[in-house]
């Protein structure tokens, strides 16, 4: 596999007004070089999030954006994640306003060495599973900073977005304007303290298009035994995020199965799982959910393939 372009430019907002740093054709393989969510500005354990000036605009930088030739509003951008390679050290940090236990923690930084696919926290070692926290396309409306999630994608913090997965994003502006970053060497669902093992990375992926297909929220596809389709949604509260994702999954399932709304709702109740991507309340970031349903032998394709 030959990598045609390397993407190193960084932006901190998803915007229709971002100037593309590169142009790619459908089918092209790209390499995105990303910083950690602090823009690599925490060099040691003596530096904490209290030392960072958030007005500077460095948080959750994403490499890009890339203009995809032929992408028009109403299309779907397909992104295959081929590999996520991380640096040899990551950072976990807490602050005084994020996560359910923030009142008892305050500011602290911990550096985590990565070696031979393992992370070491104090005397405990465990396998890494690098995942992409921020990825998406430009919204057609107001700008969305990289630390926030929306129907365009953004800071979904879905730990399933890793090597071997495929993502589908609604295209809302010409060229789609794909960008990605905020990689974690590993992260638990909900990201309770507000950070995973934040780490610089190199992401290898392929971009493709599905023309003229309605998609309202990003969708993730996993493969192999136990492969699933996941609708990624968000909302100011859990109930809103659940409603948004459920409606989209119901709509997509009805399209491929021919079942009516009630039958589909029943099927979802017994076969679909609701999982929390990121919900480190009381941060101001929306709750991010994924609603997954198994691939059906009778209906293996939820979205047309590129």
PDB file of C-alpha atoms in Angstrom:
ATOM      1  CA  UNK A   1       0.000   0.000   0.000  1.00  0.00           C
ATOM      2  CA  UNK A   2       1.560   3.308  -1.046  1.00  0.00           C
ATOM      3  CA  UNK A   3       0.684   6.438   0.927  1.00  0.00           C
ATOM      4  CA  UNK A   4       0.161   9.289  -1.491  1.00  0.00           C
ATOM      5  CA  UNK A   5      -0.125  12.212   0.916  1.00  0.00           C
ATOM      6  CA  UNK A   6       0.909  13.031   4.483  1.00  0.00           C
ATOM      7  CA  UNK A   7      -1.361  15.440   6.363  1.00  0.00           C
ATOM      8  CA  UNK A   8       0.369  17.503   9.057  1.00  0.00           C
ATOM      9  CA  UNK A   9      -1.567  20.804   9.199  1.00  0.00           C
ATOM     10  CA  UNK A  10      -3.608  21.206  12.394  1.00  0.00           C
ATOM     11  CA  UNK A  11      -6.924  22.964  13.013  1.00  0.00           C
ATOM     12  CA  UNK A  12      -8.977  23.279  16.191  1.00  0.00           C
ATOM     13  CA  UNK A  13     -12.417  23.842  14.693  1.00  0.00           C
ATOM     14  CA  UNK A  14     -14.695  22.069  12.225  1.00  0.00           C
ATOM     15  CA  UNK A  15     -15.721  24.797   9.790  1.00  0.00           C
ATOM     16  CA  UNK A  16     -16.983  25.182   6.252  1.00  0.00           C
ATOM     17  CA  UNK A  17     -14.573  28.117   6.037  1.00  0.00           C
ATOM     18  CA  UNK A  18     -11.428  26.119   6.823  1.00  0.00           C
ATOM     19  CA  UNK A  19      -8.990  26.218   3.932  1.00  0.00           C
ATOM     20  CA  UNK A  20      -8.113  22.659   2.848  1.00  0.00           C
ATOM     21  CA  UNK A  21      -4.481  21.701   3.366  1.00  0.00           C
ATOM     22  CA  UNK A  22      -4.719  18.932   0.760  1.00  0.00           C
ATOM     23  CA  UNK A  23      -7.000  17.430  -1.882  1.00  0.00           C
ATOM     24  CA  UNK A  24      -7.615  13.696  -2.222  1.00  0.00           C
ATOM     25  CA  UNK A  25      -9.400  11.526  -4.750  1.00  0.00           C
ATOM     26  CA  UNK A  26     -11.859   8.804  -3.700  1.00  0.00           C
ATOM     27  CA  UNK A  27      -9.897   5.610  -3.156  1.00  0.00           C
ATOM     28  CA  UNK A  28      -6.764   7.459  -2.048  1.00  0.00           C
ATOM     29  CA  UNK A  29      -4.818   6.401   1.034  1.00  0.00           C
ATOM     30  CA  UNK A  30      -3.711   9.178   3.397  1.00  0.00           C
ATOM     31  CA  UNK A  31      -1.486   9.455   6.452  1.00  0.00           C
ATOM     32  CA  UNK A  32      -2.647  11.906   9.145  1.00  0.00           C
ATOM     33  CA  UNK A  33       0.028  12.932  11.674  1.00  0.00           C
ATOM     34  CA  UNK A  34      -1.664  14.113  14.858  1.00  0.00           C
ATOM     35  CA  UNK A  35      -0.659  15.850  18.088  1.00  0.00           C
ATOM     36  CA  UNK A  36      -2.118  14.867  21.435  1.00  0.00           C
ATOM     37  CA  UNK A  37      -5.199  16.685  22.707  1.00  0.00           C
ATOM     38  CA  UNK A  38      -2.993  19.231  24.503  1.00  0.00           C
ATOM     39  CA  UNK A  39      -1.080  20.073  21.289  1.00  0.00           C
ATOM     40  CA  UNK A  40       1.907  18.365  22.947  1.00  0.00           C
ATOM     41  CA  UNK A  41       2.017  21.179  25.536  1.00  0.00           C
ATOM     42  CA  UNK A  42       2.313  18.971  28.656  1.00  0.00           C
ATOM     43  CA  UNK A  43       5.946  17.824  28.581  1.00  0.00           C
ATOM     44  CA  UNK A  44       6.186  16.421  32.122  1.00  0.00           C
ATOM     45  CA  UNK A  45       4.219  15.542  35.247  1.00  0.00           C
ATOM     46  CA  UNK A  46       4.963  18.935  36.808  1.00  0.00           C
ATOM     47  CA  UNK A  47       2.844  20.624  34.105  1.00  0.00           C
ATOM     48  CA  UNK A  48      -0.916  20.313  34.589  1.00  0.00           C
ATOM     49  CA  UNK A  49      -4.020  21.433  32.765  1.00  0.00           C
ATOM     50  CA  UNK A  50      -4.097  24.445  35.102  1.00  0.00           C
ATOM     51  CA  UNK A  51      -1.016  25.732  33.259  1.00  0.00           C
ATOM     52  CA  UNK A  52      -2.709  25.698  29.847  1.00  0.00           C
ATOM     53  CA  UNK A  53      -4.342  28.792  28.372  1.00  0.00           C
ATOM     54  CA  UNK A  54      -7.476  27.501  26.672  1.00  0.00           C
ATOM     55  CA  UNK A  55      -8.097  30.838  24.957  1.00  0.00           C
ATOM     56  CA  UNK A  56      -5.001  30.100  22.877  1.00  0.00           C
ATOM     57  CA  UNK A  57      -6.986  27.598  20.827  1.00  0.00           C
ATOM     58  CA  UNK A  58      -4.750  24.562  21.090  1.00  0.00           C
ATOM     59  CA  UNK A  59      -7.144  21.980  22.528  1.00  0.00           C
ATOM     60  CA  UNK A  60      -7.940  18.793  20.584  1.00  0.00           C
ATOM     61  CA  UNK A  61      -6.118  19.740  17.381  1.00  0.00           C
ATOM     62  CA  UNK A  62      -7.057  17.714  14.305  1.00  0.00           C
ATOM     63  CA  UNK A  63      -4.910  17.109  11.243  1.00  0.00           C
ATOM     64  CA  UNK A  64      -6.479  18.477   8.075  1.00  0.00           C
ATOM     65  CA  UNK A  65      -8.830  19.377   6.671  1.00  0.00           C
ATOM     66  CA  UNK A  66      -8.657  17.416   3.428  1.00  0.00           C
ATOM     67  CA  UNK A  67     -10.880  18.248   0.466  1.00  0.00           C
ATOM     68  CA  UNK A  68     -12.299  15.087  -1.130  1.00  0.00           C
ATOM     69  CA  UNK A  69     -12.815  15.451  -4.869  1.00  0.00           C
ATOM     70  CA  UNK A  70     -16.403  14.885  -5.961  1.00  0.00           C
ATOM     71  CA  UNK A  71     -17.884  15.066  -2.456  1.00  0.00           C
ATOM     72  CA  UNK A  72     -21.096  17.098  -2.488  1.00  0.00           C
ATOM     73  CA  UNK A  73     -23.786  17.796   0.100  1.00  0.00           C
ATOM     74  CA  UNK A  74     -26.077  14.775   0.295  1.00  0.00           C
ATOM     75  CA  UNK A  75     -23.227  12.289  -0.219  1.00  0.00           C
ATOM     76  CA  UNK A  76     -21.565  10.069   2.395  1.00  0.00           C
ATOM     77  CA  UNK A  77     -17.829  10.097   3.065  1.00  0.00           C
ATOM     78  CA  UNK A  78     -16.458   6.624   3.848  1.00  0.00           C
ATOM     79  CA  UNK A  79     -13.237   6.385   5.880  1.00  0.00           C
ATOM     80  CA  UNK A  80     -11.466   3.041   6.368  1.00  0.00           C
ATOM     81  CA  UNK A  81      -9.017   3.078   9.289  1.00  0.00           C
ATOM     82  CA  UNK A  82      -6.077   0.900   8.244  1.00  0.00           C
ATOM     83  CA  UNK A  83      -3.722   1.636  11.142  1.00  0.00           C
ATOM     84  CA  UNK A  84      -3.208   3.860  14.203  1.00  0.00           C
ATOM     85  CA  UNK A  85       0.415   4.005  15.378  1.00  0.00           C
ATOM     86  CA  UNK A  86       1.115   5.850  18.623  1.00  0.00           C
ATOM     87  CA  UNK A  87       4.172   7.425  20.257  1.00  0.00           C
ATOM     88  CA  UNK A  88       6.096   5.803  23.107  1.00  0.00           C
ATOM     89  CA  UNK A  89       4.603   7.972  25.858  1.00  0.00           C
ATOM     90  CA  UNK A  90       1.139   9.286  26.607  1.00  0.00           C
ATOM     91  CA  UNK A  91      -0.490  11.597  29.142  1.00  0.00           C
ATOM     92  CA  UNK A  92      -3.423  11.313  31.524  1.00  0.00           C
ATOM     93  CA  UNK A  93      -4.510  14.562  33.177  1.00  0.00           C
ATOM     94  CA  UNK A  94      -7.296  15.714  35.461  1.00  0.00           C
ATOM     95  CA  UNK A  95      -8.727  19.166  36.074  1.00  0.00           C
ATOM     96  CA  UNK A  96     -11.052  20.760  38.587  1.00  0.00           C
ATOM     97  CA  UNK A  97     -14.310  20.730  36.619  1.00  0.00           C
ATOM     98  CA  UNK A  98     -14.603  17.518  34.584  1.00  0.00           C
ATOM     99  CA  UNK A  99     -15.928  14.074  35.478  1.00  0.00           C
ATOM    100  CA  UNK A 100     -18.140  12.746  38.270  1.00  0.00           C
ATOM    101  CA  UNK A 101     -15.366  12.875  40.894  1.00  0.00           C
ATOM    102  CA  UNK A 102     -13.831  16.227  39.925  1.00  0.00           C
ATOM    103  CA  UNK A 103     -14.505  17.774  43.348  1.00  0.00           C
ATOM    104  CA  UNK A 104     -12.156  15.272  44.987  1.00  0.00           C
ATOM    105  CA  UNK A 105      -9.329  15.325  42.436  1.00  0.00           C
ATOM    106  CA  UNK A 106      -8.128  18.715  41.225  1.00  0.00           C
ATOM    107  CA  UNK A 107      -5.192  19.004  38.840  1.00  0.00           C
ATOM    108  CA  UNK A 108      -2.709  16.190  38.284  1.00  0.00           C
ATOM    109  CA  UNK A 109      -0.690  14.827  35.358  1.00  0.00           C
ATOM    110  CA  UNK A 110       0.602  11.293  34.857  1.00  0.00           C
ATOM    111  CA  UNK A 111       2.934  10.191  32.073  1.00  0.00           C
ATOM    112  CA  UNK A 112       2.332   6.670  30.755  1.00  0.00           C
ATOM    113  CA  UNK A 113       5.120   4.781  28.958  1.00  0.00           C
ATOM    114  CA  UNK A 114       4.127   2.673  25.952  1.00  0.00           C
ATOM    115  CA  UNK A 115       6.332  -0.271  24.985  1.00  0.00           C
ATOM    116  CA  UNK A 116       5.683  -3.357  22.854  1.00  0.00           C
ATOM    117  CA  UNK A 117       1.982  -2.636  22.683  1.00  0.00           C
ATOM    118  CA  UNK A 118       1.611  -2.292  26.451  1.00  0.00           C
ATOM    119  CA  UNK A 119       0.895   0.710  28.675  1.00  0.00           C
ATOM    120  CA  UNK A 120       2.210   0.829  32.246  1.00  0.00           C
ATOM    121  CA  UNK A 121       0.290   2.649  34.999  1.00  0.00           C
ATOM    122  CA  UNK A 122       2.282   2.408  38.254  1.00  0.00           C
ATOM    123  CA  UNK A 123       2.951  -1.346  38.570  1.00  0.00           C
ATOM    124  CA  UNK A 124       0.016  -2.327  36.309  1.00  0.00           C
ATOM    125  CA  UNK A 125       0.559  -3.083  32.606  1.00  0.00           C
ATOM    126  CA  UNK A 126      -2.221  -3.596  30.072  1.00  0.00           C
ATOM    127  CA  UNK A 127      -2.551  -3.773  26.277  1.00  0.00           C
ATOM    128  CA  UNK A 128      -3.149  -0.600  24.339  1.00  0.00           C
ATOM    129  CA  UNK A 129      -5.941  -0.317  21.786  1.00  0.00           C
ATOM    130  CA  UNK A 130      -5.352   2.999  19.989  1.00  0.00           C
ATOM    131  CA  UNK A 131      -8.531   4.861  19.056  1.00  0.00           C
ATOM    132  CA  UNK A 132      -9.384   8.150  17.379  1.00  0.00           C
ATOM    133  CA  UNK A 133     -11.271  10.623  19.549  1.00  0.00           C
ATOM    134  CA  UNK A 134     -11.914  13.418  17.035  1.00  0.00           C
ATOM    135  CA  UNK A 135     -12.869  12.718  13.425  1.00  0.00           C
ATOM    136  CA  UNK A 136     -15.460  14.142  11.092  1.00  0.00           C
ATOM    137  CA  UNK A 137     -16.495  16.467   8.305  1.00  0.00           C
ATOM    138  CA  UNK A 138     -17.364  20.151   8.254  1.00  0.00           C
ATOM    139  CA  UNK A 139     -20.860  21.226   9.310  1.00  0.00           C
ATOM    140  CA  UNK A 140     -22.878  23.418   6.967  1.00  0.00           C
ATOM    141  CA  UNK A 141     -23.906  25.726   9.811  1.00  0.00           C
ATOM    142  CA  UNK A 142     -21.953  27.335  12.646  1.00  0.00           C
ATOM    143  CA  UNK A 143     -18.411  26.262  13.398  1.00  0.00           C
ATOM    144  CA  UNK A 144     -17.909  23.515  15.996  1.00  0.00           C
ATOM    145  CA  UNK A 145     -14.666  23.467  17.968  1.00  0.00           C
ATOM    146  CA  UNK A 146     -12.784  20.169  17.960  1.00  0.00           C
ATOM    147  CA  UNK A 147     -13.554  19.453  21.607  1.00  0.00           C
ATOM    148  CA  UNK A 148     -17.273  19.174  20.887  1.00  0.00           C
ATOM    149  CA  UNK A 149     -19.345  16.465  19.241  1.00  0.00           C
ATOM    150  CA  UNK A 150     -22.185  16.796  16.738  1.00  0.00           C
ATOM    151  CA  UNK A 151     -23.983  15.218  13.825  1.00  0.00           C
ATOM    152  CA  UNK A 152     -20.871  15.920  11.724  1.00  0.00           C
ATOM    153  CA  UNK A 153     -18.743  13.735  14.026  1.00  0.00           C
ATOM    154  CA  UNK A 154     -16.108  15.695  15.928  1.00  0.00           C
ATOM    155  CA  UNK A 155     -15.194  14.704  19.484  1.00  0.00           C
ATOM    156  CA  UNK A 156     -17.199  11.470  19.502  1.00  0.00           C
ATOM    157  CA  UNK A 157     -14.596   9.712  21.685  1.00  0.00           C
ATOM    158  CA  UNK A 158     -15.847   6.339  20.490  1.00  0.00           C
ATOM    159  CA  UNK A 159     -13.298   3.691  21.500  1.00  0.00           C
ATOM    160  CA  UNK A 160     -14.480   1.497  18.613  1.00  0.00           C
ATOM    161  CA  UNK A 161     -12.916   3.936  16.112  1.00  0.00           C
ATOM    162  CA  UNK A 162      -9.706   2.022  15.735  1.00  0.00           C
ATOM    163  CA  UNK A 163      -7.687  -0.078  13.309  1.00  0.00           C
ATOM    164  CA  UNK A 164      -9.891  -2.167  11.030  1.00  0.00           C
ATOM    165  CA  UNK A 165     -13.095  -0.141  11.321  1.00  0.00           C
ATOM    166  CA  UNK A 166     -15.018   1.817   8.684  1.00  0.00           C
ATOM    167  CA  UNK A 167     -16.796   5.118   9.260  1.00  0.00           C
ATOM    168  CA  UNK A 168     -19.542   6.868   7.316  1.00  0.00           C
ATOM    169  CA  UNK A 169     -20.002  10.638   7.610  1.00  0.00           C
ATOM    170  CA  UNK A 170     -22.665  12.913   6.140  1.00  0.00           C
ATOM    171  CA  UNK A 171     -21.212  15.333   3.596  1.00  0.00           C
ATOM    172  CA  UNK A 172     -22.645  18.800   4.182  1.00  0.00           C
ATOM    173  CA  UNK A 173     -20.197  21.054   2.334  1.00  0.00           C
ATOM    174  CA  UNK A 174     -18.387  20.640  -0.989  1.00  0.00           C
ATOM    175  CA  UNK A 175     -15.291  18.509  -0.494  1.00  0.00           C
ATOM    176  CA  UNK A 176     -16.485  17.216   2.912  1.00  0.00           C
ATOM    177  CA  UNK A 177     -13.374  18.674   4.645  1.00  0.00           C
ATOM    178  CA  UNK A 178     -12.180  15.645   6.608  1.00  0.00           C
ATOM    179  CA  UNK A 179     -10.040  16.109   9.715  1.00  0.00           C
ATOM    180  CA  UNK A 180      -9.005  13.886  12.619  1.00  0.00           C
ATOM    181  CA  UNK A 181      -6.950  13.816  15.822  1.00  0.00           C
ATOM    182  CA  UNK A 182      -7.202  13.378  19.619  1.00  0.00           C
ATOM    183  CA  UNK A 183      -5.861   9.823  19.574  1.00  0.00           C
ATOM    184  CA  UNK A 184      -5.811   7.768  22.779  1.00  0.00           C
ATOM    185  CA  UNK A 185      -3.494   4.804  23.342  1.00  0.00           C
ATOM    186  CA  UNK A 186      -6.453   3.434  25.253  1.00  0.00           C
ATOM    187  CA  UNK A 187      -9.603   4.862  26.814  1.00  0.00           C
ATOM    188  CA  UNK A 188     -12.490   3.480  28.814  1.00  0.00           C
ATOM    189  CA  UNK A 189     -16.082   4.130  27.830  1.00  0.00           C
ATOM    190  CA  UNK A 190     -17.261   7.528  29.145  1.00  0.00           C
ATOM    191  CA  UNK A 191     -13.651   8.779  29.640  1.00  0.00           C
ATOM    192  CA  UNK A 192     -14.522   9.400  33.288  1.00  0.00           C
ATOM    193  CA  UNK A 193     -11.806  11.879  34.292  1.00  0.00           C
ATOM    194  CA  UNK A 194     -11.963  13.702  30.957  1.00  0.00           C
ATOM    195  CA  UNK A 195      -8.850  12.187  29.359  1.00  0.00           C
ATOM    196  CA  UNK A 196      -7.687   8.821  28.086  1.00  0.00           C
ATOM    197  CA  UNK A 197      -4.016   8.121  27.474  1.00  0.00           C
ATOM    198  CA  UNK A 198      -3.611  11.168  25.234  1.00  0.00           C
ATOM    199  CA  UNK A 199      -0.889  10.614  22.672  1.00  0.00           C
ATOM    200  CA  UNK A 200       0.531  11.774  19.318  1.00  0.00           C
ATOM    201  CA  UNK A 201      -0.156   9.329  16.498  1.00  0.00           C
ATOM    202  CA  UNK A 202      -0.058   8.504  12.812  1.00  0.00           C
ATOM    203  CA  UNK A 203      -3.348   7.401  11.253  1.00  0.00           C
ATOM    204  CA  UNK A 204      -3.423   5.586   7.913  1.00  0.00           C
ATOM    205  CA  UNK A 205      -6.800   5.598   6.210  1.00  0.00           C
ATOM    206  CA  UNK A 206      -8.576   5.434   2.860  1.00  0.00           C
ATOM    207  CA  UNK A 207     -11.324   7.793   1.720  1.00  0.00           C
ATOM    208  CA  UNK A 208     -14.239   6.827  -0.543  1.00  0.00           C
ATOM    209  CA  UNK A 209     -17.673   8.172  -1.417  1.00  0.00           C
ATOM    210  CA  UNK A 210     -21.257   6.961  -1.509  1.00  0.00           C
ATOM    211  CA  UNK A 211     -23.254   9.300  -3.714  1.00  0.00           C
ATOM    212  CA  UNK A 212     -26.719  10.622  -2.909  1.00  0.00           C
ATOM    213  CA  UNK A 213     -27.533   8.795   0.313  1.00  0.00           C
ATOM    214  CA  UNK A 214     -29.276  10.340   3.317  1.00  0.00           C
ATOM    215  CA  UNK A 215     -27.256  10.063   6.501  1.00  0.00           C
ATOM    216  CA  UNK A 216     -28.023  12.233   9.511  1.00  0.00           C
ATOM    217  CA  UNK A 217     -25.461  10.948  12.027  1.00  0.00           C
ATOM    218  CA  UNK A 218     -22.049   9.268  11.696  1.00  0.00           C
ATOM    219  CA  UNK A 219     -22.130   5.478  11.424  1.00  0.00           C
ATOM    220  CA  UNK A 220     -19.369   3.032  12.371  1.00  0.00           C
ATOM    221  CA  UNK A 221     -19.024  -0.474  10.915  1.00  0.00           C
ATOM    222  CA  UNK A 222     -16.997  -3.271  12.510  1.00  0.00           C
ATOM    223  CA  UNK A 223     -16.033  -6.517  10.788  1.00  0.00           C
ATOM    224  CA  UNK A 224     -15.373 -10.172  11.519  1.00  0.00           C
ATOM    225  CA  UNK A 225     -17.205 -12.327  14.001  1.00  0.00           C
ATOM    226  CA  UNK A 226     -19.556 -10.143  15.990  1.00  0.00           C
ATOM    227  CA  UNK A 227     -19.466  -7.358  13.419  1.00  0.00           C
ATOM    228  CA  UNK A 228     -21.895  -4.534  14.090  1.00  0.00           C
ATOM    229  CA  UNK A 229     -23.300  -1.273  12.795  1.00  0.00           C
ATOM    230  CA  UNK A 230     -23.181   1.645  15.242  1.00  0.00           C
ATOM    231  CA  UNK A 231     -25.008   4.943  14.946  1.00  0.00           C
ATOM    232  CA  UNK A 232     -23.098   7.671  16.792  1.00  0.00           C
ATOM    233  CA  UNK A 233     -25.281  10.371  18.288  1.00  0.00           C
ATOM    234  CA  UNK A 234     -25.121  13.063  20.932  1.00  0.00           C
ATOM    235  CA  UNK A 235     -27.286  15.384  22.953  1.00  0.00           C
ATOM    236  CA  UNK A 236     -27.151  17.872  25.761  1.00  0.00           C
ATOM    237  CA  UNK A 237     -28.475  15.089  27.983  1.00  0.00           C
ATOM    238  CA  UNK A 238     -28.572  11.286  27.759  1.00  0.00           C
ATOM    239  CA  UNK A 239     -32.272  11.247  26.814  1.00  0.00           C
ATOM    240  CA  UNK A 240     -31.717  13.538  23.833  1.00  0.00           C
ATOM    241  CA  UNK A 241     -28.689  11.585  22.629  1.00  0.00           C
ATOM    242  CA  UNK A 242     -30.658   8.338  22.954  1.00  0.00           C
ATOM    243  CA  UNK A 243     -33.580   9.748  20.961  1.00  0.00           C
ATOM    244  CA  UNK A 244     -31.324  11.042  18.179  1.00  0.00           C
ATOM    245  CA  UNK A 245     -29.454   7.764  17.756  1.00  0.00           C
ATOM    246  CA  UNK A 246     -32.536   5.557  18.065  1.00  0.00           C
ATOM    247  CA  UNK A 247     -34.406   7.455  15.371  1.00  0.00           C
ATOM    248  CA  UNK A 248     -31.489   7.196  12.959  1.00  0.00           C
ATOM    249  CA  UNK A 249     -30.902   3.486  13.569  1.00  0.00           C
ATOM    250  CA  UNK A 250     -34.630   2.796  13.197  1.00  0.00           C
ATOM    251  CA  UNK A 251     -34.716   4.716   9.901  1.00  0.00           C
ATOM    252  CA  UNK A 252     -31.701   2.879   8.486  1.00  0.00           C
ATOM    253  CA  UNK A 253     -32.994  -0.542   9.562  1.00  0.00           C
ATOM    254  CA  UNK A 254     -36.457   0.101   8.120  1.00  0.00           C
ATOM    255  CA  UNK A 255     -34.860   0.979   4.802  1.00  0.00           C
ATOM    256  CA  UNK A 256     -32.991  -2.319   4.430  1.00  0.00           C
ATOM    257  CA  UNK A 257     -35.470  -4.711   6.067  1.00  0.00           C
ATOM    258  CA  UNK A 258     -38.798  -3.358   4.865  1.00  0.00           C
ATOM    259  CA  UNK A 259     -40.164  -3.722   8.393  1.00  0.00           C
ATOM    260  CA  UNK A 260     -42.523  -1.101   9.742  1.00  0.00           C
ATOM    261  CA  UNK A 261     -41.555   1.281  12.545  1.00  0.00           C
ATOM    262  CA  UNK A 262     -43.035  -0.824  15.352  1.00  0.00           C
ATOM    263  CA  UNK A 263     -41.426  -4.094  14.231  1.00  0.00           C
ATOM    264  CA  UNK A 264     -38.095  -2.314  13.886  1.00  0.00           C
ATOM    265  CA  UNK A 265     -38.468  -0.757  17.336  1.00  0.00           C
ATOM    266  CA  UNK A 266     -39.166  -4.196  18.808  1.00  0.00           C
ATOM    267  CA  UNK A 267     -36.129  -5.703  17.070  1.00  0.00           C
ATOM    268  CA  UNK A 268     -33.902  -2.885  18.327  1.00  0.00           C
ATOM    269  CA  UNK A 269     -35.117  -3.501  21.875  1.00  0.00           C
ATOM    270  CA  UNK A 270     -33.938  -7.123  21.848  1.00  0.00           C
ATOM    271  CA  UNK A 271     -30.826  -6.873  19.653  1.00  0.00           C
ATOM    272  CA  UNK A 272     -29.391  -3.356  19.850  1.00  0.00           C
ATOM    273  CA  UNK A 273     -27.107  -2.070  22.609  1.00  0.00           C
ATOM    274  CA  UNK A 274     -26.732   1.519  23.811  1.00  0.00           C
ATOM    275  CA  UNK A 275     -23.158   2.298  24.887  1.00  0.00           C
ATOM    276  CA  UNK A 276     -21.645   5.512  26.241  1.00  0.00           C
ATOM    277  CA  UNK A 277     -18.752   6.951  24.241  1.00  0.00           C
ATOM    278  CA  UNK A 278     -18.081  10.045  26.299  1.00  0.00           C
ATOM    279  CA  UNK A 279     -20.096  11.354  29.198  1.00  0.00           C
ATOM    280  CA  UNK A 280     -17.669  12.865  31.699  1.00  0.00           C
ATOM    281  CA  UNK A 281     -20.272  15.184  33.218  1.00  0.00           C
ATOM    282  CA  UNK A 282     -20.377  17.929  34.380  1.00  0.00           C
ATOM    283  CA  UNK A 283     -18.183  19.052  31.471  1.00  0.00           C
ATOM    284  CA  UNK A 284     -19.987  21.259  28.969  1.00  0.00           C
ATOM    285  CA  UNK A 285     -19.476  18.657  26.212  1.00  0.00           C
ATOM    286  CA  UNK A 286     -22.631  16.834  25.048  1.00  0.00           C
ATOM    287  CA  UNK A 287     -23.160  13.194  25.974  1.00  0.00           C
ATOM    288  CA  UNK A 288     -21.895  11.007  23.112  1.00  0.00           C
ATOM    289  CA  UNK A 289     -23.496   7.587  22.534  1.00  0.00           C
ATOM    290  CA  UNK A 290     -23.160   4.688  20.122  1.00  0.00           C
ATOM    291  CA  UNK A 291     -26.139   2.435  19.418  1.00  0.00           C
ATOM    292  CA  UNK A 292     -25.004  -0.857  17.938  1.00  0.00           C
ATOM    293  CA  UNK A 293     -26.920  -3.578  16.141  1.00  0.00           C
ATOM    294  CA  UNK A 294     -25.545  -6.902  14.856  1.00  0.00           C
ATOM    295  CA  UNK A 295     -25.099  -7.414  11.145  1.00  0.00           C
ATOM    296  CA  UNK A 296     -27.912  -9.577   9.830  1.00  0.00           C
ATOM    297  CA  UNK A 297     -27.112 -12.423   7.418  1.00  0.00           C
ATOM    298  CA  UNK A 298     -30.266 -11.484   5.499  1.00  0.00           C
ATOM    299  CA  UNK A 299     -29.400  -7.771   5.468  1.00  0.00           C
ATOM    300  CA  UNK A 300     -25.617  -7.394   5.879  1.00  0.00           C
ATOM    301  CA  UNK A 301     -25.423  -3.874   4.402  1.00  0.00           C
ATOM    302  CA  UNK A 302     -27.004  -0.991   6.297  1.00  0.00           C
ATOM    303  CA  UNK A 303     -25.498   1.681   4.023  1.00  0.00           C
ATOM    304  CA  UNK A 304     -24.679   1.243   0.313  1.00  0.00           C
ATOM    305  CA  UNK A 305     -21.038   0.389  -0.228  1.00  0.00           C
ATOM    306  CA  UNK A 306     -18.633   2.621  -2.157  1.00  0.00           C
TER     307      UNK A 306
END
